[in-house]
Amino acid sequence: MRLSNAILCLVSFIVFSFLQSPAFAVKRSYVVYLGGHSHGIQSSSVDLDAVTESHYHFLGSFLGGHEHAREAIFYSYTRHINGFAAHLDDEVAAQIARHPKVVSLFLNKGRKLHTTRSWDFLGLDHNGVVPSNSIWNKTRYGEDTIIGNLDTGVWPESKSFSDDGYGPIPSKWKGICQNQKDAGFHCNRKLIGARYFNKGYASVVGKLNSSFDTPRDKEGHGTHTLSTAGGNMVPRASVFGFGKGTAKGGSPRARVAAYKVCWPPVSGNECFDADILAAFDVAIQDGVDVLSVSLGGDPTAFFNDSVAIGSFHAIKHGIVVVCSAGNSGPADGTVSNIAPWQITVGASTMDREFRSVVVLGNNMHYKGQSLSSKVLPDKKFFPLLSAADAKLANASIQNATLCQAGALDPKKVTGKILVCLRGKNARVDKGQQAALAGAVGMILANDFLTGNEIIADAHLLPASHINYTDGLAVFAYINSTKNPMARIMPVTTLIGTKPAPFMAAFSSKGPNTITPEILKPDITAPGVSVIAAYTEAEGPTNEDFDKRRVQFNSVSGTSMSCPHVSGIVGLLKTRYPNWSPAAIKSAIMTSATTLDNANEPILNASYIKAGPFSYGSGHIQPNFAMDPGLVYDLSTKDYLNFLCTLGYNDTLISTFSQDNYKCPGSINLANFNYPSITIPNLVGSITVTRTVKNVGAPGTYRAQVQKPVGISVKVKPKNLKFKKVGEDKTFIVSLKVKKGEAIKEYVYGQLIWSDHVHYVRSPIVVKAV
């Protein structure tokens, strides 16, 4: 017996030790970022193979051999981004992270698409966002600019990607149409390229079947965003007959390419770092001019962020990268994609509504919105019921109030109009639950946080989405009478509504939590109820119960505002092909407006005055961006200097600059030549320096200052005289805390340089401590 026990213990010890060996350690997928490459943009296949071999050799030194490295690595970034993605156990990952060649090592994290979907122009038609015919003519509608889109792919059959009237594909294009495993997917002279990247996703969810081997968009998001940026003109476009007009992207004659990096959600994440980096690496090589990126994650250190890394390498090659700010508003400090080399876009409304009026039994009228094609009988009133009063016996009041699945009692709901509160579950799902319980219609009421932000969704029953104040009135009416009644009027499309724009409640806000000296977001653009092309693989609500199919759909999110700006960038790239990404960004920012169509300050969703942490420099105005007068320019070296101020050393920066770069001896982040001025911790006084470049006619610009509360501002010199295009002038701005007047919170002002034709405006954001 003792011998048997001894043998058993020995075997157990051996098995335990074996399972604890590196070969059996739990492995996770990591990205190892090594900077840039020494080979040039015209690299050969031999160069690329050599890079891959170097990655095997490097990792093999940690894993005990070349073959182990081959098995572990699932991406080798060989073109512009130097690094690899691999399956590693945490102990090995920690060893690699300490190696002097490694810039950063981070988990292959998931990121989210920045659409509200039905959860919680194509546009370019309203709010001054539509470029004038003269501007479109001067820019040839963005002709031959190549816009790439990192997203869920594309529905190639959409009319927005028709190549009628297009000439040959530009010779600079080096991309492909990756359709080897999807014979029905075709590119053309408009949609000139499409690729998919799913190895990072597979490393998390497991082996994928062949249905994943396609750049086809089965979700709708990618088709919507790409067509908003560069979709062709499509007459008589609409959603169920609403919003009828000619659909067109910001650069309607641009060539477009899709890079599919996002897949069905796993733990709420859809787009993984390893795939995002692979797409950036290839897109740069393919020859895109603009990259539109409507996805992101929590703010993090720049070189632990795949979008920031990819964007950095893109701008080194003159590619403008436009990113969504995120949908985590209205809380402060939620903005993502906060690198200074990215254009970060918030979301605001436009002056178009899909109005559906709610009429109560007391004859009060409330203006809601909807895209429901179903209507109730004309002028007929129905019993009105609060969802809280319709709960099943075993359901909570909260779940019933939100109209969640399994919470509503059909005996109470049948034949009535149900009032549901916004939040938690999908807006269209609330309507579906109401319909399943027997409701004839739904009124969706906002909560306090969502305020006046009402969204037109393609509900499956007659429905109207109303704001917070009107929702309170409806609930008060229900509680005031024994027999509350209501009707929902049919949807009508209205243009020119006021106030517009105002900020969407979901739009993520500053301050920038990584580098608070850089104001983010940079700009805002239409992102609420935006109509654009869509997949026909799913219904307009993306819910399993929705069997309808549409060619165009209305969607909301900073995902939708981002490609508006990408389209405008396409026009600017066509008109000014030699401008740097920073110059284009400056033109967009300094020409923006902070006023709505009633000539009043832009508001937030609660109709309270918004500020730079909501909209950055303001709402985009493409006509003015085409002739900005002056620009704040930046080079790659300026961005390297920026990184020096964050503590990155010469050796580390040299790995991705491909030069023997040395940080300047003395550098102040406040002097980074950004088109906005942000001082997060002002003690006493500070003097900041900026340089502007003349891109217009010769002339003299005079400084105008609106001072932040409790802060004195002086500009020297007060006048800048330019004699020629391309001339630079430097000025200083001195800011000083006024004793006894300053408040210890952020305050806002602005600096405007004007020659009475151009108004070059920069926000001033200051917090005294």
GROMACS .gro file of C-alpha atoms in nm, residues 200-599:
model
  400
  200GLY     CA    1  -0.599   3.826  -3.439
  201TYR     CA    2  -0.970   3.760  -3.395
  202ALA     CA    3  -0.916   3.385  -3.442
  203SER     CA    4  -0.641   3.388  -3.178
  204VAL     CA    5  -0.908   3.488  -2.927
  205VAL     CA    6  -1.220   3.299  -3.040
  206GLY     CA    7  -1.060   2.991  -3.192
  207LYS     CA    8  -1.049   2.843  -3.540
  208LEU     CA    9  -1.278   3.014  -3.791
  209ASN     CA   10  -1.479   2.848  -4.067
  210SER     CA   11  -1.458   2.951  -4.432
  211SER     CA   12  -1.743   3.204  -4.401
  212PHE     CA   13  -1.491   3.441  -4.242
  213ASP     CA   14  -1.263   3.435  -4.547
  214THR     CA   15  -1.413   3.734  -4.726
  215PRO     CA   16  -1.405   4.114  -4.719
  216ARG     CA   17  -1.784   4.117  -4.759
  217ASP     CA   18  -1.972   4.327  -4.504
  218LYS     CA   19  -2.234   4.115  -4.333
  219GLU     CA   20  -2.307   4.370  -4.060
  220GLY     CA   21  -2.355   4.703  -4.245
  221HIS     CA   22  -2.118   4.928  -4.054
  222GLY     CA   23  -1.833   4.919  -4.306
  223THR     CA   24  -2.057   4.979  -4.606
  224HIS     CA   25  -2.221   5.273  -4.430
  225THR     CA   26  -1.896   5.442  -4.329
  226LEU     CA   27  -1.714   5.384  -4.659
  227SER     CA   28  -2.004   5.519  -4.863
  228THR     CA   29  -2.027   5.824  -4.636
  229ALA     CA   30  -1.662   5.901  -4.703
  230GLY     CA   31  -1.644   5.824  -5.073
  231GLY     CA   32  -1.970   5.678  -5.205
  232ASN     CA   33  -2.075   5.756  -5.561
  233MET     CA   34  -2.387   5.959  -5.639
  234VAL     CA   35  -2.707   5.754  -5.618
  235PRO     CA   36  -3.035   5.932  -5.704
  236ARG     CA   37  -3.363   5.861  -5.523
  237ALA     CA   38  -3.197   5.702  -5.220
  238SER     CA   39  -3.404   5.673  -4.900
  239VAL     CA   40  -3.489   5.460  -4.599
  240PHE     CA   41  -3.842   5.326  -4.648
  241GLY     CA   42  -3.915   5.638  -4.856
  242PHE     CA   43  -3.792   5.882  -4.588
  243GLY     CA   44  -3.506   6.128  -4.646
  244LYS     CA   45  -3.533   6.081  -5.019
  245GLY     CA   46  -3.258   6.245  -5.224
  246THR     CA   47  -2.927   6.186  -5.399
  247ALA     CA   48  -2.687   5.989  -5.183
  248LYS     CA   49  -2.324   6.092  -5.216
  249GLY     CA   50  -2.010   6.069  -5.009
  250GLY     CA   51  -1.786   6.358  -4.909
  251SER     CA   52  -1.555   6.273  -5.201
  252PRO     CA   53  -1.804   6.111  -5.438
  253ARG     CA   54  -1.551   6.055  -5.719
  254ALA     CA   55  -1.281   5.911  -5.495
  255ARG     CA   56  -1.161   5.555  -5.535
  256VAL     CA   57  -1.226   5.345  -5.224
  257ALA     CA   58  -1.079   5.038  -5.058
  258ALA     CA   59  -1.209   4.824  -4.772
  259TYR     CA   60  -0.994   4.668  -4.499
  260LYS     CA   61  -1.208   4.431  -4.295
  261VAL     CA   62  -1.076   4.409  -3.938
  262CYS     CA   63  -1.398   4.381  -3.736
  263TRP     CA   64  -1.600   4.065  -3.676
  264PRO     CA   65  -1.894   3.940  -3.464
  265PRO     CA   66  -1.849   4.064  -3.106
  266VAL     CA   67  -1.675   3.856  -2.844
  267SER     CA   68  -1.708   3.994  -2.490
  268GLY     CA   69  -1.826   4.317  -2.651
  269ASN     CA   70  -1.517   4.356  -2.871
  270GLU     CA   71  -1.515   4.330  -3.249
  271CYS     CA   72  -1.180   4.457  -3.383
  272PHE     CA   73  -0.850   4.323  -3.248
  273ASP     CA   74  -0.514   4.498  -3.231
  274ALA     CA   75  -0.320   4.237  -3.427
  275ASP     CA   76  -0.561   4.264  -3.722
  276ILE     CA   77  -0.571   4.643  -3.707
  277LEU     CA   78  -0.191   4.668  -3.729
  278ALA     CA   79  -0.184   4.421  -4.018
  279ALA     CA   80  -0.439   4.632  -4.206
  280PHE     CA   81  -0.248   4.957  -4.147
  281ASP     CA   82   0.077   4.795  -4.262
  282VAL     CA   83  -0.079   4.679  -4.589
  283ALA     CA   84  -0.292   4.990  -4.652
  284ILE     CA   85   0.016   5.214  -4.642
  285GLN     CA   86   0.183   4.990  -4.899
  286ASP     CA   87  -0.132   4.974  -5.114
  287GLY     CA   88  -0.118   5.350  -5.172
  288VAL     CA   89  -0.418   5.501  -4.990
  289ASP     CA   90  -0.429   5.879  -4.941
  290VAL     CA   91  -0.679   5.882  -4.653
  291LEU     CA   92  -0.761   5.622  -4.389
  292SER     CA   93  -1.098   5.638  -4.215
  293VAL     CA   94  -1.106   5.449  -3.884
  294SER     CA   95  -1.444   5.430  -3.708
  295LEU     CA   96  -1.335   5.215  -3.415
  296GLY     CA   97  -1.138   5.244  -3.095
  297GLY     CA   98  -1.084   5.139  -2.736
  298ASP     CA   99  -1.006   5.292  -2.401
  299PRO     CA  100  -0.736   5.562  -2.410
  300THR     CA  101  -0.393   5.412  -2.350
  301ALA     CA  102  -0.024   5.489  -2.402
  302PHE     CA  103   0.036   5.562  -2.770
  303PHE     CA  104   0.263   5.266  -2.836
  304ASN     CA  105   0.026   5.022  -2.667
  305ASP     CA  106  -0.246   5.136  -2.905
  306SER     CA  107  -0.267   4.969  -3.246
  307VAL     CA  108  -0.460   5.258  -3.401
  308ALA     CA  109  -0.208   5.515  -3.274
  309ILE     CA  110   0.086   5.304  -3.398
  310GLY     CA  111  -0.070   5.243  -3.738
  311SER     CA  112  -0.167   5.609  -3.770
  312PHE     CA  113   0.185   5.722  -3.687
  313HIS     CA  114   0.336   5.512  -3.965
  314ALA     CA  115   0.064   5.633  -4.204
  315ILE     CA  116   0.127   6.003  -4.149
  316LYS     CA  117   0.500   5.945  -4.205
  317HIS     CA  118   0.396   5.863  -4.562
  318GLY     CA  119   0.163   6.159  -4.599
  319ILE     CA  120  -0.156   5.962  -4.533
  320VAL     CA  121  -0.423   6.147  -4.334
  321VAL     CA  122  -0.585   5.931  -4.065
  322VAL     CA  123  -0.932   6.025  -3.942
  323CYS     CA  124  -1.069   5.851  -3.630
  324SER     CA  125  -1.394   5.847  -3.435
  325ALA     CA  126  -1.388   5.994  -3.084
  326GLY     CA  127  -1.599   5.718  -2.928
  327ASN     CA  128  -1.954   5.673  -2.798
  328SER     CA  129  -1.894   5.686  -2.423
  329GLY     CA  130  -2.037   6.033  -2.363
  330PRO     CA  131  -2.158   6.245  -2.205
  331ALA     CA  132  -1.906   6.171  -1.927
  332ASP     CA  133  -1.584   6.375  -1.925
  333GLY     CA  134  -1.249   6.218  -2.011
  334THR     CA  135  -1.398   5.944  -2.231
  335VAL     CA  136  -1.254   6.046  -2.569
  336SER     CA  137  -1.044   5.782  -2.747
  337ASN     CA  138  -0.804   5.801  -3.043
  338ILE     CA  139  -0.619   6.088  -2.881
  339ALA     CA  140  -0.283   6.089  -3.063
  340PRO     CA  141  -0.194   6.433  -3.206
  341TRP     CA  142  -0.127   6.282  -3.550
  342GLN     CA  143  -0.490   6.164  -3.576
  343ILE     CA  144  -0.795   6.376  -3.663
  344THR     CA  145  -1.042   6.284  -3.388
  345VAL     CA  146  -1.410   6.343  -3.461
  346GLY     CA  147  -1.703   6.391  -3.225
  347ALA     CA  148  -2.068   6.356  -3.329
  348SER     CA  149  -2.343   6.617  -3.357
  349THR     CA  150  -2.687   6.640  -3.510
  350MET     CA  151  -2.791   6.781  -3.847
  351ASP     CA  152  -3.089   6.998  -3.936
  352ARG     CA  153  -3.294   6.708  -4.073
  353GLU     CA  154  -3.555   6.527  -3.871
  354PHE     CA  155  -3.776   6.227  -3.935
  355ARG     CA  156  -4.058   6.366  -3.728
  356SER     CA  157  -4.327   6.152  -3.571
  357VAL     CA  158  -4.558   6.354  -3.348
  358VAL     CA  159  -4.712   6.207  -3.033
  359VAL     CA  160  -5.059   6.344  -2.956
  360LEU     CA  161  -5.200   6.285  -2.606
  361GLY     CA  162  -5.563   6.270  -2.504
  362ASN     CA  163  -5.531   6.619  -2.351
  363ASN     CA  164  -5.436   6.746  -2.702
  364MET     CA  165  -5.072   6.808  -2.612
  365HIS     CA  166  -4.835   6.746  -2.905
  366TYR     CA  167  -4.474   6.623  -2.867
  367LYS     CA  168  -4.226   6.608  -3.154
  368GLY     CA  169  -4.046   6.277  -3.172
  369GLN     CA  170  -3.852   6.096  -3.444
  370SER     CA  171  -3.877   5.757  -3.610
  371LEU     CA  172  -3.816   5.569  -3.934
  372SER     CA  173  -4.100   5.325  -3.882
  373SER     CA  174  -4.285   5.256  -4.206
  374LYS     CA  175  -4.586   5.124  -4.014
  375VAL     CA  176  -4.867   5.362  -3.919
  376LEU     CA  177  -5.166   5.357  -3.687
  377PRO     CA  178  -5.517   5.428  -3.815
  378ASP     CA  179  -5.560   5.798  -3.892
  379LYS     CA  180  -5.670   6.013  -3.598
  380LYS     CA  181  -5.751   5.710  -3.383
  381PHE     CA  182  -5.648   5.723  -3.016
  382PHE     CA  183  -5.534   5.416  -2.825
  383PRO     CA  184  -5.497   5.349  -2.453
  384LEU     CA  185  -5.161   5.469  -2.323
  385LEU     CA  186  -4.963   5.267  -2.069
  386SER     CA  187  -4.633   5.318  -1.888
  387ALA     CA  188  -4.415   5.008  -1.921
  388ALA     CA  189  -4.359   5.019  -1.544
  389ASP     CA  190  -4.730   4.941  -1.504
  390ALA     CA  191  -4.709   4.655  -1.752
  391LYS     CA  192  -4.466   4.433  -1.568
  392LEU     CA  193  -4.509   4.063  -1.520
  393ALA     CA  194  -4.550   3.956  -1.160
  394ASN     CA  195  -4.198   3.808  -1.142
  395ALA     CA  196  -4.025   4.095  -1.328
  396SER     CA  197  -3.857   4.397  -1.175
  397ILE     CA  198  -3.998   4.744  -1.228
  398GLN     CA  199  -3.664   4.852  -1.376
  399ASN     CA  200  -3.665   4.579  -1.642
  400ALA     CA  201  -4.026   4.649  -1.729
  401THR     CA  202  -3.966   5.025  -1.749
  402LEU     CA  203  -3.685   4.955  -2.000
  403CYS     CA  204  -3.909   4.712  -2.194
  404GLN     CA  205  -3.665   4.426  -2.162
  405ALA     CA  206  -3.734   4.072  -2.276
  406GLY     CA  207  -3.950   3.872  -2.040
  407ALA     CA  208  -4.059   4.171  -1.834
  408LEU     CA  209  -4.390   4.274  -1.998
  409ASP     CA  210  -4.733   4.124  -1.932
  410PRO     CA  211  -4.930   4.073  -2.258
  411LYS     CA  212  -5.258   4.087  -2.064
  412LYS     CA  213  -5.179   4.447  -1.967
  413VAL     CA  214  -5.011   4.557  -2.290
  414THR     CA  215  -5.231   4.421  -2.570
  415GLY     CA  216  -5.400   4.690  -2.778
  416LYS     CA  217  -5.216   4.977  -2.610
  417ILE     CA  218  -4.939   5.226  -2.689
  418LEU     CA  219  -4.656   5.145  -2.449
  419VAL     CA  220  -4.413   5.405  -2.311
  420CYS     CA  221  -4.061   5.263  -2.268
  421LEU     CA  222  -3.758   5.431  -2.112
  422ARG     CA  223  -3.434   5.452  -2.309
  423GLY     CA  224  -3.128   5.265  -2.181
  424LYS     CA  225  -2.954   4.928  -2.146
  425ASN     CA  226  -3.116   4.724  -2.427
  426ALA     CA  227  -3.144   4.821  -2.792
  427ARG     CA  228  -3.393   5.092  -2.881
  428VAL     CA  229  -3.549   4.875  -3.153
  429ASP     CA  230  -3.552   4.576  -2.920
  430LYS     CA  231  -3.777   4.771  -2.684
  431GLY     CA  232  -4.023   4.811  -2.969
  432GLN     CA  233  -3.996   4.443  -3.052
  433GLN     CA  234  -4.068   4.345  -2.691
  434ALA     CA  235  -4.363   4.581  -2.687
  435ALA     CA  236  -4.495   4.429  -3.010
  436LEU     CA  237  -4.448   4.073  -2.882
  437ALA     CA  238  -4.650   4.168  -2.575
  438GLY     CA  239  -4.931   4.296  -2.800
  439ALA     CA  240  -4.867   4.671  -2.809
  440VAL     CA  241  -4.995   4.859  -3.115
  441GLY     CA  242  -4.724   5.124  -3.083
  442MET     CA  243  -4.438   5.250  -2.867
  443ILE     CA  244  -4.325   5.584  -2.733
  444LEU     CA  245  -3.955   5.575  -2.643
  445ALA     CA  246  -3.866   5.838  -2.380
  446ASN     CA  247  -3.513   5.959  -2.308
  447ASP     CA  248  -3.356   5.950  -1.965
  448PHE     CA  249  -3.180   6.250  -1.811
  449LEU     CA  250  -2.838   6.173  -1.960
  450THR     CA  251  -2.961   6.143  -2.319
  451GLY     CA  252  -3.159   6.466  -2.286
  452ASN     CA  253  -3.265   6.604  -2.625
  453GLU     CA  254  -3.077   6.350  -2.836
  454ILE     CA  255  -3.349   6.163  -3.023
  455ILE     CA  256  -3.264   5.912  -3.293
  456ALA     CA  257  -3.467   5.793  -3.590
  457ASP     CA  258  -3.466   5.412  -3.587
  458ALA     CA  259  -3.635   5.170  -3.827
  459HIS     CA  260  -3.874   5.031  -3.565
  460LEU     CA  261  -4.090   4.732  -3.654
  461LEU     CA  262  -4.406   4.887  -3.510
  462PRO     CA  263  -4.542   5.244  -3.509
  463ALA     CA  264  -4.309   5.430  -3.274
  464SER     CA  265  -4.180   5.773  -3.179
  465HIS     CA  266  -3.863   5.861  -2.986
  466ILE     CA  267  -3.912   6.172  -2.769
  467ASN     CA  268  -3.673   6.377  -2.555
  468TYR     CA  269  -3.636   6.375  -2.177
  469THR     CA  270  -3.854   6.678  -2.101
  470ASP     CA  271  -4.137   6.554  -2.323
  471GLY     CA  272  -4.104   6.210  -2.169
  472LEU     CA  273  -4.161   6.357  -1.824
  473ALA     CA  274  -4.474   6.528  -1.956
  474VAL     CA  275  -4.605   6.201  -2.101
  475PHE     CA  276  -4.548   6.014  -1.775
  476ALA     CA  277  -4.712   6.299  -1.582
  477TYR     CA  278  -5.016   6.283  -1.812
  478ILE     CA  279  -5.047   5.906  -1.757
  479ASN     CA  280  -5.048   5.960  -1.383
  480SER     CA  281  -5.301   6.243  -1.404
  481THR     CA  282  -5.595   6.056  -1.556
  482LYS     CA  283  -5.774   5.724  -1.525
  483ASN     CA  284  -5.791   5.667  -1.899
  484PRO     CA  285  -5.479   5.805  -2.069
  485MET     CA  286  -5.498   5.796  -2.449
  486ALA     CA  287  -5.255   5.877  -2.730
  487ARG     CA  288  -5.186   5.844  -3.099
  488ILE     CA  289  -4.868   5.844  -3.304
  489MET     CA  290  -4.873   6.038  -3.628
  490PRO     CA  291  -4.700   5.911  -3.946
  491VAL     CA  292  -4.336   6.002  -4.006
  492THR     CA  293  -4.251   6.306  -4.218
  493THR     CA  294  -3.909   6.431  -4.331
  494LEU     CA  295  -3.826   6.788  -4.229
  495ILE     CA  296  -3.529   7.002  -4.335
  496GLY     CA  297  -3.396   7.316  -4.167
  497THR     CA  298  -3.489   7.229  -3.809
  498LYS     CA  299  -3.341   7.433  -3.524
  499PRO     CA  300  -3.127   7.429  -3.319
  500ALA     CA  301  -2.874   7.235  -3.523
  501PRO     CA  302  -2.620   7.111  -3.483
  502PHE     CA  303  -2.610   7.019  -3.116
  503MET     CA  304  -2.383   6.760  -2.962
  504ALA     CA  305  -2.496   6.398  -2.941
  505ALA     CA  306  -2.518   6.273  -2.585
  506PHE     CA  307  -2.322   5.960  -2.677
  507SER     CA  308  -2.029   6.154  -2.826
  508SER     CA  309  -1.718   6.098  -2.611
  509LYS     CA  310  -1.566   6.403  -2.445
  510GLY     CA  311  -1.232   6.543  -2.334
  511PRO     CA  312  -1.016   6.615  -2.157
  512ASN     CA  313  -0.751   6.394  -2.312
  513THR     CA  314  -0.653   6.154  -2.034
  514ILE     CA  315  -0.314   6.059  -2.180
  515THR     CA  316  -0.177   6.400  -2.285
  516PRO     CA  317  -0.416   6.665  -2.151
  517GLU     CA  318  -0.211   6.935  -2.329
  518ILE     CA  319  -0.358   6.810  -2.661
  519LEU     CA  320  -0.725   6.905  -2.701
  520LYS     CA  321  -0.945   6.616  -2.811
  521PRO     CA  322  -1.173   6.570  -2.994
  522ASP     CA  323  -1.042   6.794  -3.273
  523ILE     CA  324  -1.369   6.856  -3.457
  524THR     CA  325  -1.733   6.749  -3.471
  525ALA     CA  326  -1.944   6.645  -3.769
  526PRO     CA  327  -2.289   6.494  -3.834
  527GLY     CA  328  -2.327   6.160  -3.657
  528VAL     CA  329  -2.698   6.126  -3.573
  529SER     CA  330  -2.947   5.956  -3.807
  530VAL     CA  331  -2.706   5.955  -4.101
  531ILE     CA  332  -2.835   5.785  -4.416
  532ALA     CA  333  -2.580   5.586  -4.617
  533ALA     CA  334  -2.543   5.256  -4.804
  534TYR     CA  335  -2.589   4.931  -4.614
  535THR     CA  336  -2.540   4.559  -4.633
  536GLU     CA  337  -2.825   4.342  -4.756
  537ALA     CA  338  -2.708   4.050  -4.544
  538GLU     CA  339  -2.898   4.182  -4.241
  539GLY     CA  340  -3.197   4.398  -4.164
  540PRO     CA  341  -3.169   4.769  -4.082
  541THR     CA  342  -3.178   4.704  -3.707
  542ASN     CA  343  -2.919   4.422  -3.713
  543GLU     CA  344  -3.152   4.221  -3.494
  544ASP     CA  345  -3.224   3.854  -3.568
  545PHE     CA  346  -3.597   3.920  -3.566
  546ASP     CA  347  -3.568   4.182  -3.844
  547LYS     CA  348  -3.614   4.010  -4.182
  548ARG     CA  349  -3.636   4.334  -4.381
  549ARG     CA  350  -3.357   4.437  -4.619
  550VAL     CA  351  -3.259   4.790  -4.727
  551GLN     CA  352  -3.006   4.943  -4.966
  552PHE     CA  353  -2.965   5.250  -4.744
  553ASN     CA  354  -2.996   5.284  -4.369
  554SER     CA  355  -2.996   5.549  -4.098
  555VAL     CA  356  -2.731   5.490  -3.832
  556SER     CA  357  -2.585   5.701  -3.551
  557GLY     CA  358  -2.248   5.721  -3.378
  558THR     CA  359  -1.909   5.887  -3.401
  559SER     CA  360  -1.850   5.607  -3.652
  560MET     CA  361  -2.080   5.806  -3.880
  561SER     CA  362  -1.926   6.148  -3.815
  562CYS     CA  363  -1.570   6.023  -3.877
  563PRO     CA  364  -1.619   5.945  -4.250
  564HIS     CA  365  -1.784   6.285  -4.307
  565VAL     CA  366  -1.446   6.433  -4.220
  566SER     CA  367  -1.262   6.165  -4.420
  567GLY     CA  368  -1.460   6.269  -4.726
  568ILE     CA  369  -1.369   6.635  -4.675
  569VAL     CA  370  -1.005   6.533  -4.635
  570GLY     CA  371  -1.031   6.359  -4.972
  571LEU     CA  372  -1.136   6.687  -5.133
  572LEU     CA  373  -0.849   6.873  -4.966
  573LYS     CA  374  -0.600   6.606  -5.077
  574THR     CA  375  -0.719   6.649  -5.436
  575ARG     CA  376  -0.696   7.027  -5.427
  576TYR     CA  377  -0.371   7.049  -5.228
  577PRO     CA  378  -0.178   6.727  -5.302
  578ASN     CA  379   0.142   6.861  -5.145
  579TRP     CA  380  -0.010   6.961  -4.811
  580SER     CA  381   0.097   6.762  -4.508
  581PRO     CA  382  -0.158   6.571  -4.296
  582ALA     CA  383  -0.109   6.838  -4.026
  583ALA     CA  384  -0.183   7.122  -4.270
  584ILE     CA  385  -0.505   6.952  -4.380
  585LYS     CA  386  -0.602   6.895  -4.018
  586SER     CA  387  -0.531   7.259  -3.934
  587ALA     CA  388  -0.745   7.380  -4.226
  588ILE     CA  389  -1.038   7.174  -4.098
  589MET     CA  390  -0.997   7.279  -3.735
  590THR     CA  391  -0.933   7.651  -3.772
  591SER     CA  392  -1.225   7.699  -4.014
  592ALA     CA  393  -1.482   7.525  -3.791
  593THR     CA  394  -1.774   7.704  -3.626
  594THR     CA  395  -1.894   7.703  -3.267
  595LEU     CA  396  -2.234   7.847  -3.363
  596ASP     CA  397  -2.551   7.665  -3.466
  597ASN     CA  398  -2.799   7.754  -3.742
  598ALA     CA  399  -2.970   8.004  -3.512
  599ASN     CA  400  -2.634   8.183  -3.474
   0.00000   0.00000   0.00000
